[in-house]
Amino acid sequence: MQLTFCCTHTAAEPWLAGLRAALPEAEVSLWAPGAPLADHAIVWAPPQAFIDEQTRLQTLFNIGAGVDGLLKLRLPPGLQVVRLDDAGMAVQMAEYVCHAVIRHFREFEQYDAAQREARWAFRKPRRREDFSVGLLGLGVLGSRAAQALRAFEFPVLGWSRGPKALDGVRCHHGPDGLHDFLAGTQVLVNLLPLTLETENLLNRDTLGRLRPGAHVINVARGAHLVDDDLLALLDRGHLAGATLDVSRTEPLPPEHPFWHHPRVTVTPHTAARTLRDESIAQIAGKLRALQRGEPIAGVVDPQRGY
Ligand code: NAP
Ligand code: GLV
């Protein structure tokens, strides 16, 4: 079995060493233009030239959960795309989301400001039952975040494409379920894949339907959010704050108003990082399952876009 590795913005050597150790039966190499043809590839943001040259590939293993970048390439029909399924990301995402929700709920920004002024100032406790958290997307990451938020007893709502039943979560689905979901949400957490259906979904109309004083946490993709609509709703006071891990252009350009907005927190696309050892173990397990002719999880449906 020939494996090729083509991941931009990733140090290749530790991955190659890990893949060789996990799959001693495979020949693992780093792709360069003109490299011999491989059977399967481990990829992140590969160039179109890689796809065009590697005509024998059966599977692309994406070393991330989101495949929006990969699906923008011209992929031959029949080339299977496999995403990372958790591989240590879900707990990181749950941590990030809980941290952001609790920071807003317990008003830590206000305590930080009070400390800067050496001011010992209590704030009135808020009612947890008023602080409902709505998760857009109840997949691998959204359902784990829902479970973690439930442990803190926040009311949790969710929205998915098809119907879902999750313990303790008020589940909505499809376009018909969106308005009720938004109307019941105090903190909106976006964990949708970026597809033709979900691009620009966080806009003036949808964000305007959140409860007054709502917060927005975008941990999915920058292109889900219409930046100017968010800024207008923050400045008008309808939204109380936003935590943005992702942006339309990454890195977020220095002149972008999000950097200095007093009610926007920016982090550098770090909510749930790819963990090398866990990812290699998962890919090796899936490759062996494929060799045995068994089905694997995480196969992307190119029609749906995730
Ligand atoms: P997933 O398992 O594929 O789950 C996607 C969820 O979104 C599913 O519940 C799906 O509904 C729902 N959905 C998709 N299209 C929809 C639509 N048109 N209307 C309503 N619901 C829709 O994905 P995941 O692993 O949870 O990851 C989600 C995204 O997180 C990734 O695509 C990636 O962009 C982002 N991400 C960000 C970071 C970071 O560090 N910031 C890290 C990893 C991933 P069904 O359940 O009905 O299919
Ligand atoms: C990161 O954003 C991922 O999609 O894994």
PDB file of N, CA and C in Angstrom, residues 133-208:
ATOM      1  N   VAL A 133     -28.496  27.989  25.743  1.00  0.00           N
ATOM      2  CA  VAL A 133     -27.428  27.915  24.734  1.00  0.00           C
ATOM      3  C   VAL A 133     -27.959  27.131  23.545  1.00  0.00           C
ATOM      4  N   GLY A 134     -27.896  27.741  22.370  1.00  0.00           N
ATOM      5  CA  GLY A 134     -28.389  27.101  21.152  1.00  0.00           C
ATOM      6  C   GLY A 134     -27.225  26.696  20.271  1.00  0.00           C
ATOM      7  N   LEU A 135     -27.163  25.416  19.975  1.00  0.00           N
ATOM      8  CA  LEU A 135     -26.065  24.898  19.142  1.00  0.00           C
ATOM      9  C   LEU A 135     -26.552  24.693  17.716  1.00  0.00           C
ATOM     10  N   LEU A 136     -25.963  25.424  16.784  1.00  0.00           N
ATOM     11  CA  LEU A 136     -26.219  25.171  15.362  1.00  0.00           C
ATOM     12  C   LEU A 136     -25.297  24.027  14.973  1.00  0.00           C
ATOM     13  N   GLY A 137     -25.855  22.859  14.685  1.00  0.00           N
ATOM     14  CA  GLY A 137     -25.027  21.690  14.378  1.00  0.00           C
ATOM     15  C   GLY A 137     -24.938  20.784  15.587  1.00  0.00           C
ATOM     16  N   LEU A 138     -25.421  19.565  15.409  1.00  0.00           N
ATOM     17  CA  LEU A 138     -25.405  18.579  16.503  1.00  0.00           C
ATOM     18  C   LEU A 138     -24.666  17.333  16.038  1.00  0.00           C
ATOM     19  N   GLY A 139     -23.545  17.554  15.346  1.00  0.00           N
ATOM     20  CA  GLY A 139     -22.760  16.425  14.864  1.00  0.00           C
ATOM     21  C   GLY A 139     -21.744  15.996  15.913  1.00  0.00           C
ATOM     22  N   VAL A 140     -20.590  15.567  15.433  1.00  0.00           N
ATOM     23  CA  VAL A 140     -19.553  15.045  16.335  1.00  0.00           C
ATOM     24  C   VAL A 140     -19.192  16.099  17.394  1.00  0.00           C
ATOM     25  N   LEU A 141     -18.988  17.335  16.955  1.00  0.00           N
ATOM     26  CA  LEU A 141     -18.546  18.379  17.896  1.00  0.00           C
ATOM     27  C   LEU A 141     -19.730  19.008  18.637  1.00  0.00           C
ATOM     28  N   GLY A 142     -20.812  19.269  17.923  1.00  0.00           N
ATOM     29  CA  GLY A 142     -21.971  19.914  18.554  1.00  0.00           C
ATOM     30  C   GLY A 142     -22.580  19.042  19.638  1.00  0.00           C
ATOM     31  N   SER A 143     -22.659  17.734  19.403  1.00  0.00           N
ATOM     32  CA  SER A 143     -23.312  16.882  20.411  1.00  0.00           C
ATOM     33  C   SER A 143     -22.423  16.759  21.653  1.00  0.00           C
ATOM     34  N   ARG A 144     -21.088  16.791  21.458  1.00  0.00           N
ATOM     35  CA  ARG A 144     -20.178  16.738  22.623  1.00  0.00           C
ATOM     36  C   ARG A 144     -20.267  18.043  23.426  1.00  0.00           C
ATOM     37  N   ALA A 145     -20.366  19.166  22.711  1.00  0.00           N
ATOM     38  CA  ALA A 145     -20.505  20.461  23.405  1.00  0.00           C
ATOM     39  C   ALA A 145     -21.826  20.492  24.169  1.00  0.00           C
ATOM     40  N   ALA A 146     -22.889  19.948  23.571  1.00  0.00           N
ATOM     41  CA  ALA A 146     -24.204  19.925  24.241  1.00  0.00           C
ATOM     42  C   ALA A 146     -24.103  19.144  25.547  1.00  0.00           C
ATOM     43  N   GLN A 147     -23.445  18.007  25.486  1.00  0.00           N
ATOM     44  CA  GLN A 147     -23.298  17.157  26.684  1.00  0.00           C
ATOM     45  C   GLN A 147     -22.536  17.915  27.790  1.00  0.00           C
ATOM     46  N   ALA A 148     -21.475  18.634  27.403  1.00  0.00           N
ATOM     47  CA  ALA A 148     -20.674  19.366  28.404  1.00  0.00           C
ATOM     48  C   ALA A 148     -21.494  20.520  28.998  1.00  0.00           C
ATOM     49  N   LEU A 149     -22.268  21.206  28.157  1.00  0.00           N
ATOM     50  CA  LEU A 149     -23.079  22.330  28.661  1.00  0.00           C
ATOM     51  C   LEU A 149     -24.168  21.831  29.599  1.00  0.00           C
ATOM     52  N   ARG A 150     -24.702  20.659  29.312  1.00  0.00           N
ATOM     53  CA  ARG A 150     -25.732  20.077  30.183  1.00  0.00           C
ATOM     54  C   ARG A 150     -25.152  19.777  31.564  1.00  0.00           C
ATOM     55  N   ALA A 151     -23.865  19.414  31.599  1.00  0.00           N
ATOM     56  CA  ALA A 151     -23.240  19.123  32.901  1.00  0.00           C
ATOM     57  C   ALA A 151     -23.255  20.367  33.787  1.00  0.00           C
ATOM     58  N   PHE A 152     -23.259  21.571  33.168  1.00  0.00           N
ATOM     59  CA  PHE A 152     -23.354  22.811  33.951  1.00  0.00           C
ATOM     60  C   PHE A 152     -24.815  23.276  34.099  1.00  0.00           C
ATOM     61  N   GLU A 153     -25.723  22.450  33.622  1.00  0.00           N
ATOM     62  CA  GLU A 153     -27.169  22.679  33.789  1.00  0.00           C
ATOM     63  C   GLU A 153     -27.700  23.882  33.021  1.00  0.00           C
ATOM     64  N   PHE A 154     -27.020  24.278  31.941  1.00  0.00           N
ATOM     65  CA  PHE A 154     -27.598  25.303  31.067  1.00  0.00           C
ATOM     66  C   PHE A 154     -28.718  24.650  30.258  1.00  0.00           C
ATOM     67  N   PRO A 155     -29.809  25.386  30.003  1.00  0.00           N
ATOM     68  CA  PRO A 155     -30.786  24.862  29.047  1.00  0.00           C
ATOM     69  C   PRO A 155     -30.111  24.814  27.671  1.00  0.00           C
ATOM     70  N   VAL A 156     -30.239  23.702  26.971  1.00  0.00           N
ATOM     71  CA  VAL A 156     -29.544  23.556  25.680  1.00  0.00           C
ATOM     72  C   VAL A 156     -30.563  23.254  24.581  1.00  0.00           C
ATOM     73  N   LEU A 157     -30.416  23.994  23.476  1.00  0.00           N
ATOM     74  CA  LEU A 157     -31.224  23.741  22.280  1.00  0.00           C
ATOM     75  C   LEU A 157     -30.258  23.341  21.170  1.00  0.00           C
ATOM     76  N   GLY A 158     -30.764  22.644  20.174  1.00  0.00           N
ATOM     77  CA  GLY A 158     -29.897  22.276  19.060  1.00  0.00           C
ATOM     78  C   GLY A 158     -30.650  22.363  17.759  1.00  0.00           C
ATOM     79  N   TRP A 159     -29.886  22.538  16.674  1.00  0.00           N
ATOM     80  CA  TRP A 159     -30.491  22.584  15.332  1.00  0.00           C
ATOM     81  C   TRP A 159     -29.627  21.747  14.397  1.00  0.00           C
ATOM     82  N   SER A 160     -30.278  20.858  13.694  1.00  0.00           N
ATOM     83  CA  SER A 160     -29.547  20.008  12.740  1.00  0.00           C
ATOM     84  C   SER A 160     -30.342  19.932  11.445  1.00  0.00           C
ATOM     85  N   ARG A 161     -29.796  19.204  10.493  1.00  0.00           N
ATOM     86  CA  ARG A 161     -30.458  19.103   9.190  1.00  0.00           C
ATOM     87  C   ARG A 161     -31.645  18.144   9.293  1.00  0.00           C
ATOM     88  N   GLY A 162     -31.367  16.979   9.851  1.00  0.00           N
ATOM     89  CA  GLY A 162     -32.420  15.988  10.048  1.00  0.00           C
ATOM     90  C   GLY A 162     -32.811  15.922  11.525  1.00  0.00           C
ATOM     91  N   PRO A 163     -33.933  15.247  11.852  1.00  0.00           N
ATOM     92  CA  PRO A 163     -34.364  15.160  13.250  1.00  0.00           C
ATOM     93  C   PRO A 163     -33.347  14.418  14.117  1.00  0.00           C
ATOM     94  N   LYS A 164     -33.254  14.814  15.380  1.00  0.00           N
ATOM     95  CA  LYS A 164     -32.290  14.226  16.319  1.00  0.00           C
ATOM     96  C   LYS A 164     -32.936  14.127  17.691  1.00  0.00           C
ATOM     97  N   ALA A 165     -32.476  13.173  18.482  1.00  0.00           N
ATOM     98  CA  ALA A 165     -32.911  13.107  19.881  1.00  0.00           C
ATOM     99  C   ALA A 165     -31.660  13.010  20.737  1.00  0.00           C
ATOM    100  N   LEU A 166     -31.411  14.041  21.534  1.00  0.00           N
ATOM    101  CA  LEU A 166     -30.251  14.039  22.438  1.00  0.00           C
ATOM    102  C   LEU A 166     -30.770  14.328  23.832  1.00  0.00           C
ATOM    103  N   ASP A 167     -30.277  13.547  24.781  1.00  0.00           N
ATOM    104  CA  ASP A 167     -30.714  13.679  26.159  1.00  0.00           C
ATOM    105  C   ASP A 167     -30.620  15.116  26.663  1.00  0.00           C
ATOM    106  N   GLY A 168     -31.716  15.671  27.137  1.00  0.00           N
ATOM    107  CA  GLY A 168     -31.673  17.006  27.762  1.00  0.00           C
ATOM    108  C   GLY A 168     -31.527  18.142  26.771  1.00  0.00           C
ATOM    109  N   VAL A 169     -31.629  17.890  25.467  1.00  0.00           N
ATOM    110  CA  VAL A 169     -31.454  18.949  24.469  1.00  0.00           C
ATOM    111  C   VAL A 169     -32.770  19.124  23.708  1.00  0.00           C
ATOM    112  N   ARG A 170     -33.239  20.380  23.635  1.00  0.00           N
ATOM    113  CA  ARG A 170     -34.457  20.652  22.846  1.00  0.00           C
ATOM    114  C   ARG A 170     -34.035  20.736  21.383  1.00  0.00           C
ATOM    115  N   CYS A 171     -34.365  19.684  20.632  1.00  0.00           N
ATOM    116  CA  CYS A 171     -33.844  19.562  19.265  1.00  0.00           C
ATOM    117  C   CYS A 171     -34.821  20.111  18.232  1.00  0.00           C
ATOM    118  N   HIS A 172     -34.277  20.926  17.314  1.00  0.00           N
ATOM    119  CA  HIS A 172     -35.033  21.459  16.175  1.00  0.00           C
ATOM    120  C   HIS A 172     -34.287  21.013  14.923  1.00  0.00           C
ATOM    121  N   HIS A 173     -34.977  21.010  13.802  1.00  0.00           N
ATOM    122  CA  HIS A 173     -34.255  20.665  12.582  1.00  0.00           C
ATOM    123  C   HIS A 173     -34.863  21.329  11.357  1.00  0.00           C
ATOM    124  N   GLY A 174     -34.017  21.419  10.328  1.00  0.00           N
ATOM    125  CA  GLY A 174     -34.456  21.897   9.023  1.00  0.00           C
ATOM    126  C   GLY A 174     -34.819  23.370   9.020  1.00  0.00           C
ATOM    127  N   PRO A 175     -35.012  23.922   7.828  1.00  0.00           N
ATOM    128  CA  PRO A 175     -35.356  25.346   7.707  1.00  0.00           C
ATOM    129  C   PRO A 175     -36.586  25.706   8.544  1.00  0.00           C
ATOM    130  N   ASP A 176     -37.576  24.803   8.636  1.00  0.00           N
ATOM    131  CA  ASP A 176     -38.803  25.131   9.384  1.00  0.00           C
ATOM    132  C   ASP A 176     -38.558  25.243  10.889  1.00  0.00           C
ATOM    133  N   GLY A 177     -37.480  24.601  11.366  1.00  0.00           N
ATOM    134  CA  GLY A 177     -37.229  24.625  12.810  1.00  0.00           C
ATOM    135  C   GLY A 177     -36.316  25.760  13.238  1.00  0.00           C
ATOM    136  N   LEU A 178     -35.789  26.528  12.268  1.00  0.00           N
ATOM    137  CA  LEU A 178     -34.736  27.499  12.606  1.00  0.00           C
ATOM    138  C   LEU A 178     -35.257  28.684  13.431  1.00  0.00           C
ATOM    139  N   HIS A 179     -36.395  29.242  13.060  1.00  0.00           N
ATOM    140  CA  HIS A 179     -36.845  30.458  13.750  1.00  0.00           C
ATOM    141  C   HIS A 179     -37.180  30.206  15.216  1.00  0.00           C
ATOM    142  N   ASP A 180     -37.821  29.072  15.508  1.00  0.00           N
ATOM    143  CA  ASP A 180     -38.126  28.742  16.909  1.00  0.00           C
ATOM    144  C   ASP A 180     -36.842  28.537  17.703  1.00  0.00           C
ATOM    145  N   PHE A 181     -35.888  27.872  17.051  1.00  0.00           N
ATOM    146  CA  PHE A 181     -34.593  27.631  17.696  1.00  0.00           C
ATOM    147  C   PHE A 181     -33.933  28.967  18.050  1.00  0.00           C
ATOM    148  N   LEU A 182     -33.912  29.899  17.086  1.00  0.00           N
ATOM    149  CA  LEU A 182     -33.245  31.188  17.321  1.00  0.00           C
ATOM    150  C   LEU A 182     -33.976  31.991  18.395  1.00  0.00           C
ATOM    151  N   ALA A 183     -35.293  31.944  18.357  1.00  0.00           N
ATOM    152  CA  ALA A 183     -36.080  32.743  19.305  1.00  0.00           C
ATOM    153  C   ALA A 183     -35.859  32.278  20.743  1.00  0.00           C
ATOM    154  N   GLY A 184     -35.457  31.023  20.916  1.00  0.00           N
ATOM    155  CA  GLY A 184     -35.258  30.508  22.272  1.00  0.00           C
ATOM    156  C   GLY A 184     -33.813  30.579  22.731  1.00  0.00           C
ATOM    157  N   THR A 185     -32.929  31.177  21.915  1.00  0.00           N
ATOM    158  CA  THR A 185     -31.484  31.108  22.181  1.00  0.00           C
ATOM    159  C   THR A 185     -30.917  32.403  22.752  1.00  0.00           C
ATOM    160  N   GLN A 186     -30.192  32.290  23.859  1.00  0.00           N
ATOM    161  CA  GLN A 186     -29.516  33.437  24.473  1.00  0.00           C
ATOM    162  C   GLN A 186     -28.040  33.475  24.072  1.00  0.00           C
ATOM    163  N   VAL A 187     -27.428  32.293  23.924  1.00  0.00           N
ATOM    164  CA  VAL A 187     -26.036  32.220  23.439  1.00  0.00           C
ATOM    165  C   VAL A 187     -26.049  31.281  22.241  1.00  0.00           C
ATOM    166  N   LEU A 188     -25.663  31.810  21.097  1.00  0.00           N
ATOM    167  CA  LEU A 188     -25.669  31.005  19.872  1.00  0.00           C
ATOM    168  C   LEU A 188     -24.270  30.479  19.613  1.00  0.00           C
ATOM    169  N   VAL A 189     -24.161  29.173  19.435  1.00  0.00           N
ATOM    170  CA  VAL A 189     -22.853  28.553  19.151  1.00  0.00           C
ATOM    171  C   VAL A 189     -22.941  27.929  17.765  1.00  0.00           C
ATOM    172  N   ASN A 190     -22.073  28.369  16.862  1.00  0.00           N
ATOM    173  CA  ASN A 190     -22.127  27.815  15.506  1.00  0.00           C
ATOM    174  C   ASN A 190     -21.132  26.675  15.345  1.00  0.00           C
ATOM    175  N   LEU A 191     -21.674  25.480  15.093  1.00  0.00           N
ATOM    176  CA  LEU A 191     -20.835  24.300  14.824  1.00  0.00           C
ATOM    177  C   LEU A 191     -21.355  23.560  13.592  1.00  0.00           C
ATOM    178  N   LEU A 192     -21.686  24.361  12.571  1.00  0.00           N
ATOM    179  CA  LEU A 192     -22.151  23.776  11.304  1.00  0.00           C
ATOM    180  C   LEU A 192     -20.971  23.597  10.363  1.00  0.00           C
ATOM    181  N   PRO A 193     -21.063  22.642   9.448  1.00  0.00           N
ATOM    182  CA  PRO A 193     -20.063  22.615   8.371  1.00  0.00           C
ATOM    183  C   PRO A 193     -20.363  23.756   7.397  1.00  0.00           C
ATOM    184  N   LEU A 194     -19.346  24.236   6.702  1.00  0.00           N
ATOM    185  CA  LEU A 194     -19.576  25.280   5.696  1.00  0.00           C
ATOM    186  C   LEU A 194     -19.980  24.617   4.386  1.00  0.00           C
ATOM    187  N   THR A 195     -21.228  24.877   3.970  1.00  0.00           N
ATOM    188  CA  THR A 195     -21.752  24.310   2.723  1.00  0.00           C
ATOM    189  C   THR A 195     -22.503  25.426   1.997  1.00  0.00           C
ATOM    190  N   LEU A 196     -23.002  25.111   0.805  1.00  0.00           N
ATOM    191  CA  LEU A 196     -23.788  26.123   0.079  1.00  0.00           C
ATOM    192  C   LEU A 196     -25.002  26.538   0.902  1.00  0.00           C
ATOM    193  N   GLU A 197     -25.549  25.595   1.685  1.00  0.00           N
ATOM    194  CA  GLU A 197     -26.752  25.907   2.474  1.00  0.00           C
ATOM    195  C   GLU A 197     -26.451  26.728   3.722  1.00  0.00           C
ATOM    196  N   THR A 198     -25.236  26.615   4.246  1.00  0.00           N
ATOM    197  CA  THR A 198     -24.969  27.258   5.549  1.00  0.00           C
ATOM    198  C   THR A 198     -24.126  28.530   5.434  1.00  0.00           C
ATOM    199  N   GLU A 199     -23.558  28.806   4.251  1.00  0.00           N
ATOM    200  CA  GLU A 199     -22.752  30.017   4.086  1.00  0.00           C
ATOM    201  C   GLU A 199     -23.620  31.249   4.369  1.00  0.00           C
ATOM    202  N   ASN A 200     -23.081  32.207   5.092  1.00  0.00           N
ATOM    203  CA  ASN A 200     -23.785  33.473   5.431  1.00  0.00           C
ATOM    204  C   ASN A 200     -25.047  33.265   6.267  1.00  0.00           C
ATOM    205  N   LEU A 201     -25.160  32.114   6.909  1.00  0.00           N
ATOM    206  CA  LEU A 201     -26.374  31.838   7.695  1.00  0.00           C
ATOM    207  C   LEU A 201     -26.492  32.765   8.917  1.00  0.00           C
ATOM    208  N   LEU A 202     -25.351  33.209   9.432  1.00  0.00           N
ATOM    209  CA  LEU A 202     -25.395  34.129  10.581  1.00  0.00           C
ATOM    210  C   LEU A 202     -25.420  35.551  10.025  1.00  0.00           C
ATOM    211  N   ASN A 203     -26.620  36.077   9.853  1.00  0.00           N
ATOM    212  CA  ASN A 203     -26.763  37.384   9.196  1.00  0.00           C
ATOM    213  C   ASN A 203     -27.747  38.248   9.989  1.00  0.00           C
ATOM    214  N   ARG A 204     -28.015  39.423   9.442  1.00  0.00           N
ATOM    215  CA  ARG A 204     -28.873  40.387  10.147  1.00  0.00           C
ATOM    216  C   ARG A 204     -30.218  39.770  10.541  1.00  0.00           C
ATOM    217  N   ASP A 205     -30.806  38.986   9.617  1.00  0.00           N
ATOM    218  CA  ASP A 205     -32.128  38.414   9.909  1.00  0.00           C
ATOM    219  C   ASP A 205     -32.032  37.356  11.011  1.00  0.00           C
ATOM    220  N   THR A 206     -31.115  36.378  10.845  1.00  0.00           N
ATOM    221  CA  THR A 206     -31.077  35.279  11.825  1.00  0.00           C
ATOM    222  C   THR A 206     -30.578  35.787  13.182  1.00  0.00           C
ATOM    223  N   LEU A 207     -29.511  36.595  13.186  1.00  0.00           N
ATOM    224  CA  LEU A 207     -28.979  37.078  14.470  1.00  0.00           C
ATOM    225  C   LEU A 207     -29.980  38.032  15.140  1.00  0.00           C
ATOM    226  N   GLY A 208     -30.757  38.727  14.314  1.00  0.00           N
ATOM    227  CA  GLY A 208     -31.779  39.633  14.843  1.00  0.00           C
ATOM    228  C   GLY A 208     -32.906  38.884  15.539  1.00  0.00           C
TER     229      GLY A 208
END
